[in-house]
mmCIF file of C-alpha atoms and ligand atoms in Angstrom:
data_model
loop_
_atom_site.group_PDB
_atom_site.id
_atom_site.type_symbol
_atom_site.label_atom_id
_atom_site.label_comp_id
_atom_site.label_asym_id
_atom_site.label_seq_id
_atom_site.Cartn_x
_atom_site.Cartn_y
_atom_site.Cartn_z
ATOM 1 C CA MET A 1 103.702 77.130 -12.560
ATOM 2 C CA THR A 2 106.731 76.259 -14.842
ATOM 3 C CA ASN A 3 109.306 75.118 -11.772
ATOM 4 C CA MET A 4 106.280 72.553 -10.469
ATOM 5 C CA LYS A 5 106.107 71.332 -13.790
ATOM 6 C CA LYS A 6 109.793 70.852 -14.602
ATOM 7 C CA LEU A 7 109.699 69.519 -11.105
ATOM 8 C CA LEU A 8 107.026 66.671 -11.462
ATOM 9 C CA GLU A 9 108.497 65.981 -15.264
ATOM 10 C CA ALA A 10 111.585 65.104 -13.969
ATOM 11 C CA ASN A 11 110.761 62.367 -11.515
ATOM 12 C CA ALA A 12 108.947 61.018 -14.323
ATOM 13 C CA GLY A 13 112.473 60.558 -15.672
ATOM 14 C CA HIS A 14 112.753 59.357 -19.178
ATOM 15 C CA GLY A 15 109.677 57.539 -19.715
ATOM 16 C CA GLN A 16 110.478 55.671 -16.180
ATOM 17 C CA ARG A 17 107.177 56.640 -14.492
ATOM 18 C CA ARG A 18 104.072 57.999 -16.043
ATOM 19 C CA VAL A 19 103.181 61.617 -15.236
ATOM 20 C CA SER A 20 100.096 61.383 -14.354
ATOM 21 C CA GLN A 21 101.439 58.351 -11.709
ATOM 22 C CA VAL A 22 103.964 61.144 -10.703
ATOM 23 C CA PHE A 23 101.034 64.040 -10.198
ATOM 24 C CA ARG A 24 98.806 61.962 -8.366
ATOM 25 C CA ASP A 25 101.635 60.487 -5.838
ATOM 26 C CA PHE A 26 102.750 64.713 -5.363
ATOM 27 C CA CYS A 27 98.603 65.126 -4.442
ATOM 28 C CA GLU A 28 98.619 62.312 -2.276
ATOM 29 C CA LEU A 29 101.536 62.546 -0.433
ATOM 30 C CA ALA A 30 101.335 66.251 0.555
ATOM 31 C CA ALA A 31 97.349 66.101 1.164
ATOM 32 C CA LEU A 32 98.404 62.801 3.711
ATOM 33 C CA ALA A 33 101.509 65.025 5.337
ATOM 34 C CA ILE A 34 98.872 67.991 5.901
ATOM 35 C CA ARG A 35 95.844 65.213 7.716
ATOM 36 C CA ASN A 36 98.010 63.482 9.661
ATOM 37 C CA SER A 37 99.289 66.898 11.042
ATOM 38 C CA VAL A 38 95.401 68.010 12.380
ATOM 39 C CA ASP A 39 93.768 64.336 12.192
ATOM 40 C CA PRO A 40 94.428 61.797 14.347
ATOM 41 C CA HIS A 41 91.568 59.736 13.224
ATOM 42 C CA GLY A 42 92.923 56.773 10.833
ATOM 43 C CA GLN A 43 96.815 58.092 11.465
ATOM 44 C CA THR A 44 98.494 55.148 11.190
ATOM 45 C CA GLU A 45 96.730 53.606 8.105
ATOM 46 C CA ARG A 46 97.847 57.151 6.509
ATOM 47 C CA GLU A 47 101.098 56.650 7.565
ATOM 48 C CA GLU A 48 101.779 53.991 6.121
ATOM 49 C CA ARG A 49 100.501 53.942 2.959
ATOM 50 C CA TYR A 50 102.859 57.688 2.940
ATOM 51 C CA LEU A 51 105.333 55.200 3.402
ATOM 52 C CA SER A 52 104.426 53.088 0.779
ATOM 53 C CA ILE A 53 104.109 55.320 -1.529
ATOM 54 C CA ALA A 54 107.463 57.584 -0.573
ATOM 55 C CA ARG A 55 109.585 54.462 -1.100
ATOM 56 C CA GLY A 56 109.022 54.134 -5.164
ATOM 57 C CA TYR A 57 111.093 57.214 -5.026
ATOM 58 C CA THR A 58 114.490 58.491 -4.172
ATOM 59 C CA SER A 59 115.079 60.662 -1.963
ATOM 60 C CA GLU A 60 116.305 63.370 -4.602
ATOM 61 C CA GLU A 61 113.122 62.754 -6.039
ATOM 62 C CA ALA A 62 111.423 63.249 -2.940
ATOM 63 C CA SER A 63 113.049 66.139 -2.745
ATOM 64 C CA ARG A 64 111.697 67.338 -5.605
ATOM 65 C CA PHE A 65 108.257 67.146 -4.097
ATOM 66 C CA ALA A 66 108.949 68.961 -1.224
ATOM 67 C CA GLU A 67 110.442 71.646 -3.331
ATOM 68 C CA ALA A 68 107.212 71.548 -5.911
ATOM 69 C CA LEU A 69 105.000 71.939 -2.534
ATOM 70 C CA ALA A 70 106.907 74.975 -1.234
ATOM 71 C CA HIS A 71 106.662 76.711 -5.376
ATOM 72 C CA LEU A 72 102.889 75.967 -4.828
ATOM 73 C CA ALA A 73 102.566 77.341 -0.978
ATOM 74 C CA LEU A 74 104.972 80.809 -2.566
ATOM 75 C CA GLN A 75 102.397 80.723 -5.597
ATOM 76 C CA LEU A 76 99.036 80.363 -3.551
ATOM 77 C CA GLU A 77 100.489 83.220 -0.981
ATOM 78 C CA GLU A 78 101.926 85.814 -4.102
ATOM 79 C CA GLY A 79 98.287 85.560 -5.127
ATOM 80 C CA PHE A 80 95.236 83.480 -5.492
ATOM 81 C CA SER A 81 94.800 81.133 -8.653
ATOM 82 C CA ASP A 82 93.478 77.411 -9.078
ATOM 83 C CA ALA A 83 97.312 76.713 -9.728
ATOM 84 C CA LEU A 84 96.979 72.726 -9.209
ATOM 85 C CA GLY A 85 93.909 72.374 -11.728
ATOM 86 C CA HIS A 86 96.293 74.527 -13.944
ATOM 87 C CA LEU A 87 99.147 72.497 -13.763
ATOM 88 C CA TYR A 88 96.627 69.266 -14.102
ATOM 89 C CA MET A 89 95.325 70.746 -17.538
ATOM 90 C CA SER A 90 99.022 71.795 -18.907
ATOM 91 C CA LEU A 91 99.831 68.642 -17.925
ATOM 92 C CA ASP A 92 97.468 67.768 -20.335
ATOM 93 C CA LEU A 93 96.096 64.997 -17.654
ATOM 94 C CA GLY A 94 92.712 66.158 -18.418
ATOM 95 C CA ASN A 95 92.789 64.281 -21.478
ATOM 96 C CA GLU A 96 94.491 61.428 -20.182
ATOM 97 C CA SER A 97 92.131 60.083 -17.966
ATOM 98 C CA ILE A 98 88.238 60.516 -17.851
ATOM 99 C CA GLY A 99 87.611 63.722 -19.349
ATOM 100 C CA GLN A 100 88.731 65.870 -16.477
ATOM 101 C CA PHE A 101 88.360 69.808 -17.349
ATOM 102 C CA PHE A 102 88.322 72.383 -14.933
ATOM 103 C CA THR A 103 86.655 76.119 -14.844
ATOM 104 C CA PRO A 104 89.501 78.239 -16.016
ATOM 105 C CA TYR A 105 90.183 80.277 -13.069
ATOM 106 C CA ASP A 106 89.499 83.599 -14.837
ATOM 107 C CA VAL A 107 85.919 82.232 -15.342
ATOM 108 C CA GLY A 108 85.471 81.100 -11.910
ATOM 109 C CA LEU A 109 86.235 84.745 -10.759
ATOM 110 C CA VAL A 110 83.370 86.390 -12.778
ATOM 111 C CA ILE A 111 81.408 83.683 -11.828
ATOM 112 C CA ALA A 112 82.223 84.053 -8.055
ATOM 113 C CA LYS A 113 81.950 87.986 -7.921
ATOM 114 C CA MET A 114 78.687 87.764 -9.481
ATOM 115 C CA ASN A 115 77.357 85.760 -6.597
ATOM 116 C CA VAL A 116 79.596 87.886 -4.025
ATOM 117 C CA GLY A 117 76.476 90.175 -2.977
ATOM 118 C CA ASN A 118 74.356 87.311 -2.347
ATOM 119 C CA ILE A 119 77.356 86.197 0.477
ATOM 120 C CA LEU A 120 77.775 89.529 1.542
ATOM 121 C CA GLY A 121 73.804 89.575 2.043
ATOM 122 C CA GLN A 122 73.599 86.519 4.434
ATOM 123 C CA LEU A 123 76.849 87.752 6.276
ATOM 124 C CA ALA A 124 74.958 91.019 7.223
ATOM 125 C CA GLU A 125 72.500 88.977 9.290
ATOM 126 C CA LYS A 126 74.687 85.899 10.344
ATOM 127 C CA GLU A 127 78.045 85.145 11.476
ATOM 128 C CA PHE A 128 79.307 83.002 8.580
ATOM 129 C CA VAL A 129 77.493 81.108 5.763
ATOM 130 C CA THR A 130 77.837 77.671 4.750
ATOM 131 C CA VAL A 131 79.146 76.577 1.113
ATOM 132 C CA GLN A 132 78.444 73.760 -0.852
ATOM 133 C CA GLU A 133 80.610 72.484 -3.521
ATOM 134 C CA PRO A 134 79.109 69.187 -4.965
ATOM 135 C CA ALA A 135 81.877 68.266 -7.762
ATOM 136 C CA VAL A 136 84.989 70.501 -6.731
ATOM 137 C CA GLY A 137 87.401 69.262 -9.155
ATOM 138 C CA SER A 138 90.657 71.088 -8.253
ATOM 139 C CA GLY A 139 88.753 73.671 -5.903
ATOM 140 C CA GLY A 140 89.166 76.393 -8.193
ATOM 141 C CA MET A 141 85.612 77.402 -7.853
ATOM 142 C CA ILE A 142 85.764 77.765 -4.258
ATOM 143 C CA ILE A 143 89.286 79.415 -4.041
ATOM 144 C CA ALA A 144 87.870 82.316 -6.596
ATOM 145 C CA LEU A 145 84.735 83.134 -4.017
ATOM 146 C CA ALA A 146 87.103 82.938 -1.393
ATOM 147 C CA ASP A 147 89.534 85.298 -3.608
ATOM 148 C CA ALA A 148 86.418 87.470 -4.361
ATOM 149 C CA LEU A 149 85.134 87.751 -0.561
ATOM 150 C CA ARG A 150 88.781 89.339 0.455
ATOM 151 C CA GLU A 151 88.297 91.266 -2.450
ATOM 152 C CA GLU A 152 85.241 92.649 -0.731
ATOM 153 C CA GLY A 153 87.219 92.851 2.745
ATOM 154 C CA VAL A 154 85.536 89.651 4.503
ATOM 155 C CA ASN A 155 87.722 87.695 6.111
ATOM 156 C CA TYR A 156 86.661 84.538 4.502
ATOM 157 C CA GLN A 157 88.458 82.469 7.139
ATOM 158 C CA GLN A 158 86.249 83.029 9.584
ATOM 159 C CA SER A 159 83.057 83.849 7.380
ATOM 160 C CA MET A 160 82.716 81.067 5.055
ATOM 161 C CA HIS A 161 82.678 76.665 5.705
ATOM 162 C CA VAL A 162 83.088 74.811 2.482
ATOM 163 C CA THR A 163 82.003 71.061 1.978
ATOM 164 C CA ALA A 164 83.396 69.850 -1.008
ATOM 165 C CA ARG A 165 82.860 66.316 -2.854
ATOM 166 C CA ASP A 166 84.336 64.476 -5.523
ATOM 167 C CA LEU A 167 84.603 61.316 -6.692
ATOM 168 C CA ASP A 168 87.855 61.392 -7.631
ATOM 169 C CA ILE A 169 90.628 60.857 -5.136
ATOM 170 C CA THR A 170 92.859 63.060 -7.420
ATOM 171 C CA ALA A 171 90.584 65.880 -7.249
ATOM 172 C CA VAL A 172 89.911 65.450 -3.271
ATOM 173 C CA HIS A 173 93.886 65.901 -2.556
ATOM 174 C CA MET A 174 94.163 68.771 -5.201
ATOM 175 C CA THR A 175 91.478 70.403 -3.110
ATOM 176 C CA TYR A 176 92.083 69.729 0.257
ATOM 177 C CA ILE A 177 95.580 71.231 -0.367
ATOM 178 C CA GLN A 178 94.719 74.210 -1.766
ATOM 179 C CA LEU A 179 92.355 74.752 0.488
ATOM 180 C CA THR A 180 94.802 74.084 3.486
ATOM 181 C CA LEU A 181 97.149 77.018 1.223
ATOM 182 C CA ILE A 182 94.677 79.479 1.933
ATOM 183 C CA ASN A 183 93.697 78.521 4.825
ATOM 184 C CA VAL A 184 89.890 77.524 3.914
ATOM 185 C CA ALA A 185 87.999 76.007 6.505
ATOM 186 C CA ALA A 186 86.633 72.891 4.419
ATOM 187 C CA VAL A 187 85.212 69.358 4.755
ATOM 188 C CA VAL A 188 86.439 67.655 1.561
ATOM 189 C CA VAL A 189 84.626 64.627 1.036
ATOM 190 C CA HIS A 190 85.370 62.020 -1.173
ATOM 191 C CA GLY A 191 82.341 60.534 -2.457
ATOM 192 C CA ASN A 192 79.808 60.642 -5.066
ATOM 193 C CA THR A 193 77.085 63.507 -4.907
ATOM 194 C CA LEU A 194 74.536 61.401 -6.537
ATOM 195 C CA THR A 195 74.100 58.722 -4.869
ATOM 196 C CA MET A 196 75.139 60.879 -1.355
ATOM 197 C CA GLU A 197 77.674 57.825 -1.124
ATOM 198 C CA GLU A 198 80.882 58.450 1.285
ATOM 199 C CA LEU A 199 83.972 57.145 1.041
ATOM 200 C CA ASP A 200 85.742 59.694 3.755
ATOM 201 C CA THR A 201 86.208 62.968 4.877
ATOM 202 C CA TRP A 202 88.907 65.442 4.940
ATOM 203 C CA PRO A 203 88.724 67.933 7.377
ATOM 204 C CA THR A 204 91.064 71.227 6.362
ATOM 205 C CA PRO A 205 93.760 72.679 9.465
ATOM 206 C CA ALA A 206 91.565 75.497 9.197
ATOM 207 C CA HIS A 207 88.677 73.489 9.799
ATOM 208 C CA VAL A 208 90.413 71.624 12.995
ATOM 209 C CA ILE A 209 91.569 74.142 15.144
ATOM 210 C CA GLY A 210 89.251 77.185 13.963
ATOM 211 C CA GLY A 211 86.522 74.746 15.774
ATOM 212 C CA TRP A 212 84.387 74.290 13.037
ATOM 213 C CA ALA A 213 82.892 70.961 14.325
ATOM 214 C CA GLU A 214 81.381 72.513 16.915
ATOM 215 C CA ARG A 215 80.407 75.440 14.924
ATOM 216 C CA LEU A 216 78.425 74.290 12.363
ATOM 217 C CA GLN A 217 77.006 71.971 15.331
ATOM 218 C CA LEU A 218 75.628 74.622 16.775
ATOM 219 C CA ARG A 219 74.365 76.634 13.425
ATOM 220 C CA HIS A 220 72.508 73.171 13.156
ATOM 221 C CA ALA A 221 70.669 73.178 16.377
ATOM 222 C CA GLU A 222 69.720 76.602 15.902
ATOM 223 C CA THR A 223 68.112 76.442 12.449
ATOM 224 C CA THR A 224 66.476 72.841 12.748
ATOM 225 C CA PRO A 225 63.197 73.337 14.631
ATOM 226 C CA GLN A 226 62.981 70.768 17.183
ATOM 227 C CA THR A 227 62.430 67.255 16.444
ATOM 228 C CA VAL A 228 59.347 67.186 19.572
ATOM 229 C CA PRO A 229 56.654 64.660 18.536
ATOM 230 C CA GLY A 230 52.875 65.684 17.737
ATOM 231 C CA HIS A 231 51.849 68.299 16.926
ATOM 232 C CA ALA A 232 55.715 70.574 16.347
ATOM 233 C CA GLN A 233 56.033 68.149 13.467
ATOM 234 C CA ARG A 234 52.300 69.118 11.804
ATOM 235 C CA GLY A 235 54.520 72.354 10.463
ATOM 236 C CA MET A 236 53.207 75.033 12.628
ATOM 237 C CA GLY A 237 54.864 78.072 13.369
ATOM 238 C CA ALA A 238 57.484 78.287 15.985
ATOM 239 C CA GLU A 239 54.582 79.904 18.456
ATOM 240 C CA ASP A 240 52.341 77.259 17.723
ATOM 241 C CA TYR A 241 54.766 74.363 19.028
ATOM 242 C CA CYS A 242 53.393 72.248 21.329
ATOM 243 C CA THR A 243 55.503 69.399 22.483
ATOM 244 C CA CYS A 244 52.521 67.064 23.463
ATOM 245 C CA ASP A 245 51.581 64.231 21.000
ATOM 246 C CA GLY A 246 47.386 64.625 21.903
ATOM 247 C CA PRO A 247 45.241 65.428 19.144
ATOM 248 C CA TRP A 248 44.948 68.994 17.281
ATOM 249 C CA PRO A 249 44.630 71.677 18.332
ATOM 250 C CA CYS A 250 45.864 71.214 21.468
ATOM 251 C CA PRO A 251 44.027 72.146 24.286
ATOM 252 C CA GLN A 252 47.153 72.718 26.099
ATOM 253 C CA ALA A 253 48.519 75.377 23.213
ATOM 254 C CA ALA A 254 45.062 77.166 23.095
ATOM 255 C CA GLU A 255 45.125 77.444 27.464
ATOM 256 C CA THR A 256 48.523 79.061 26.324
ATOM 257 C CA ALA A 257 47.061 81.390 23.858
ATOM 258 C CA ASP A 258 44.321 82.342 26.048
ATOM 259 C CA ALA A 259 46.646 83.052 28.826
ATOM 260 C CA ALA A 260 48.916 85.632 27.189
HETATM 261 C C1 SAM B 1 84.091 69.427 -14.977
HETATM 262 S S1 SAM B 1 84.743 68.947 -13.166
HETATM 263 C C2 SAM B 1 84.434 70.630 -12.609
HETATM 264 C C3 SAM B 1 85.058 70.755 -11.517
HETATM 265 C C4 SAM B 1 84.991 71.797 -11.005
HETATM 266 N N1 SAM B 1 83.514 72.156 -10.542
HETATM 267 C C5 SAM B 1 85.533 73.185 -12.378
HETATM 268 O O1 SAM B 1 84.207 74.152 -12.040
HETATM 269 O O2 SAM B 1 86.231 73.512 -11.906
HETATM 270 C C6 SAM B 1 83.743 67.951 -12.424
HETATM 271 C C7 SAM B 1 83.944 67.241 -11.227
HETATM 272 O O3 SAM B 1 82.674 66.384 -11.052
HETATM 273 C C8 SAM B 1 83.329 65.143 -10.371
HETATM 274 N N2 SAM B 1 82.263 64.409 -10.490
HETATM 275 C C9 SAM B 1 81.789 63.650 -11.641
HETATM 276 N N3 SAM B 1 80.394 63.262 -11.156
HETATM 277 C C10 SAM B 1 80.626 62.986 -10.001
HETATM 278 C C11 SAM B 1 79.852 62.180 -8.899
HETATM 279 N N4 SAM B 1 78.596 61.811 -9.070
HETATM 280 N N5 SAM B 1 79.823 62.735 -7.405
HETATM 281 C C12 SAM B 1 80.922 63.908 -7.181
HETATM 282 N N6 SAM B 1 81.318 64.309 -8.096
HETATM 283 C C13 SAM B 1 81.790 63.643 -9.196
HETATM 284 C C14 SAM B 1 84.535 64.880 -11.173
HETATM 285 O O4 SAM B 1 85.464 63.891 -10.920
HETATM 286 C C15 SAM B 1 85.236 66.273 -11.768
HETATM 287 O O5 SAM B 1 86.733 66.971 -10.677
#
């Protein structure tokens, strides 16, 4: 982390740029580069955005960004942590902007370990679990959950899909980068959880390559009662479903039951 901090501080120069802006640019550049490798939708606009940020830095400074990303990848490979959240806090950016504070990783890990039994129970019955994080920050709680599952011998890359949301675009970028680096299948939504407004969705490479859109669609079809008109919508059990739209009790359903 010290290396990353030094590299980003070097890119801030001597007061030439605010370190908060350098941090945001670093995250956005990395997130854009990752997303453009897997998501063709909106690629041209993202490429233009990437170039417009990159043009503000010299080639030496751009190399520092690349080096910082390599350090981050290495750090997460050596052991799970909320490396970017920690860096963000250590650069004092939490105080500077909108009072953004992230849960310390060790605390997140304790919480994840307390909840992992519930997930293991669900995994005994189904192929994968879906996890929602409505205010994800830098993704620390999700990384901790992946960590706890891994410790239990679960392949979280195959057994967990995450939908994470945040209002703040830098938080979206941080989460997207970190979940990508530890290979979590996820969609990171830039949006407001309270109003359900969605500005953009960032699918991680593991989501795209793992064919999770189809897996989730299949799960949705399996678990959602068929929306047939009439009797099925009266909240009857599946065995009572009837696709006709006549009066209840349904004579057709009664006939079927009698015949059985
Ligand atoms: C205190 S941080 C916690 C982040 C993370 N869950 C953790 O424990 O480390 C709260 C996060 O919620 C986000 N947030 C606040 N209001 C939100 C809203 N209405 N919709 C989505 N995210 C929101 C903030 O941008 C911030 O990243």
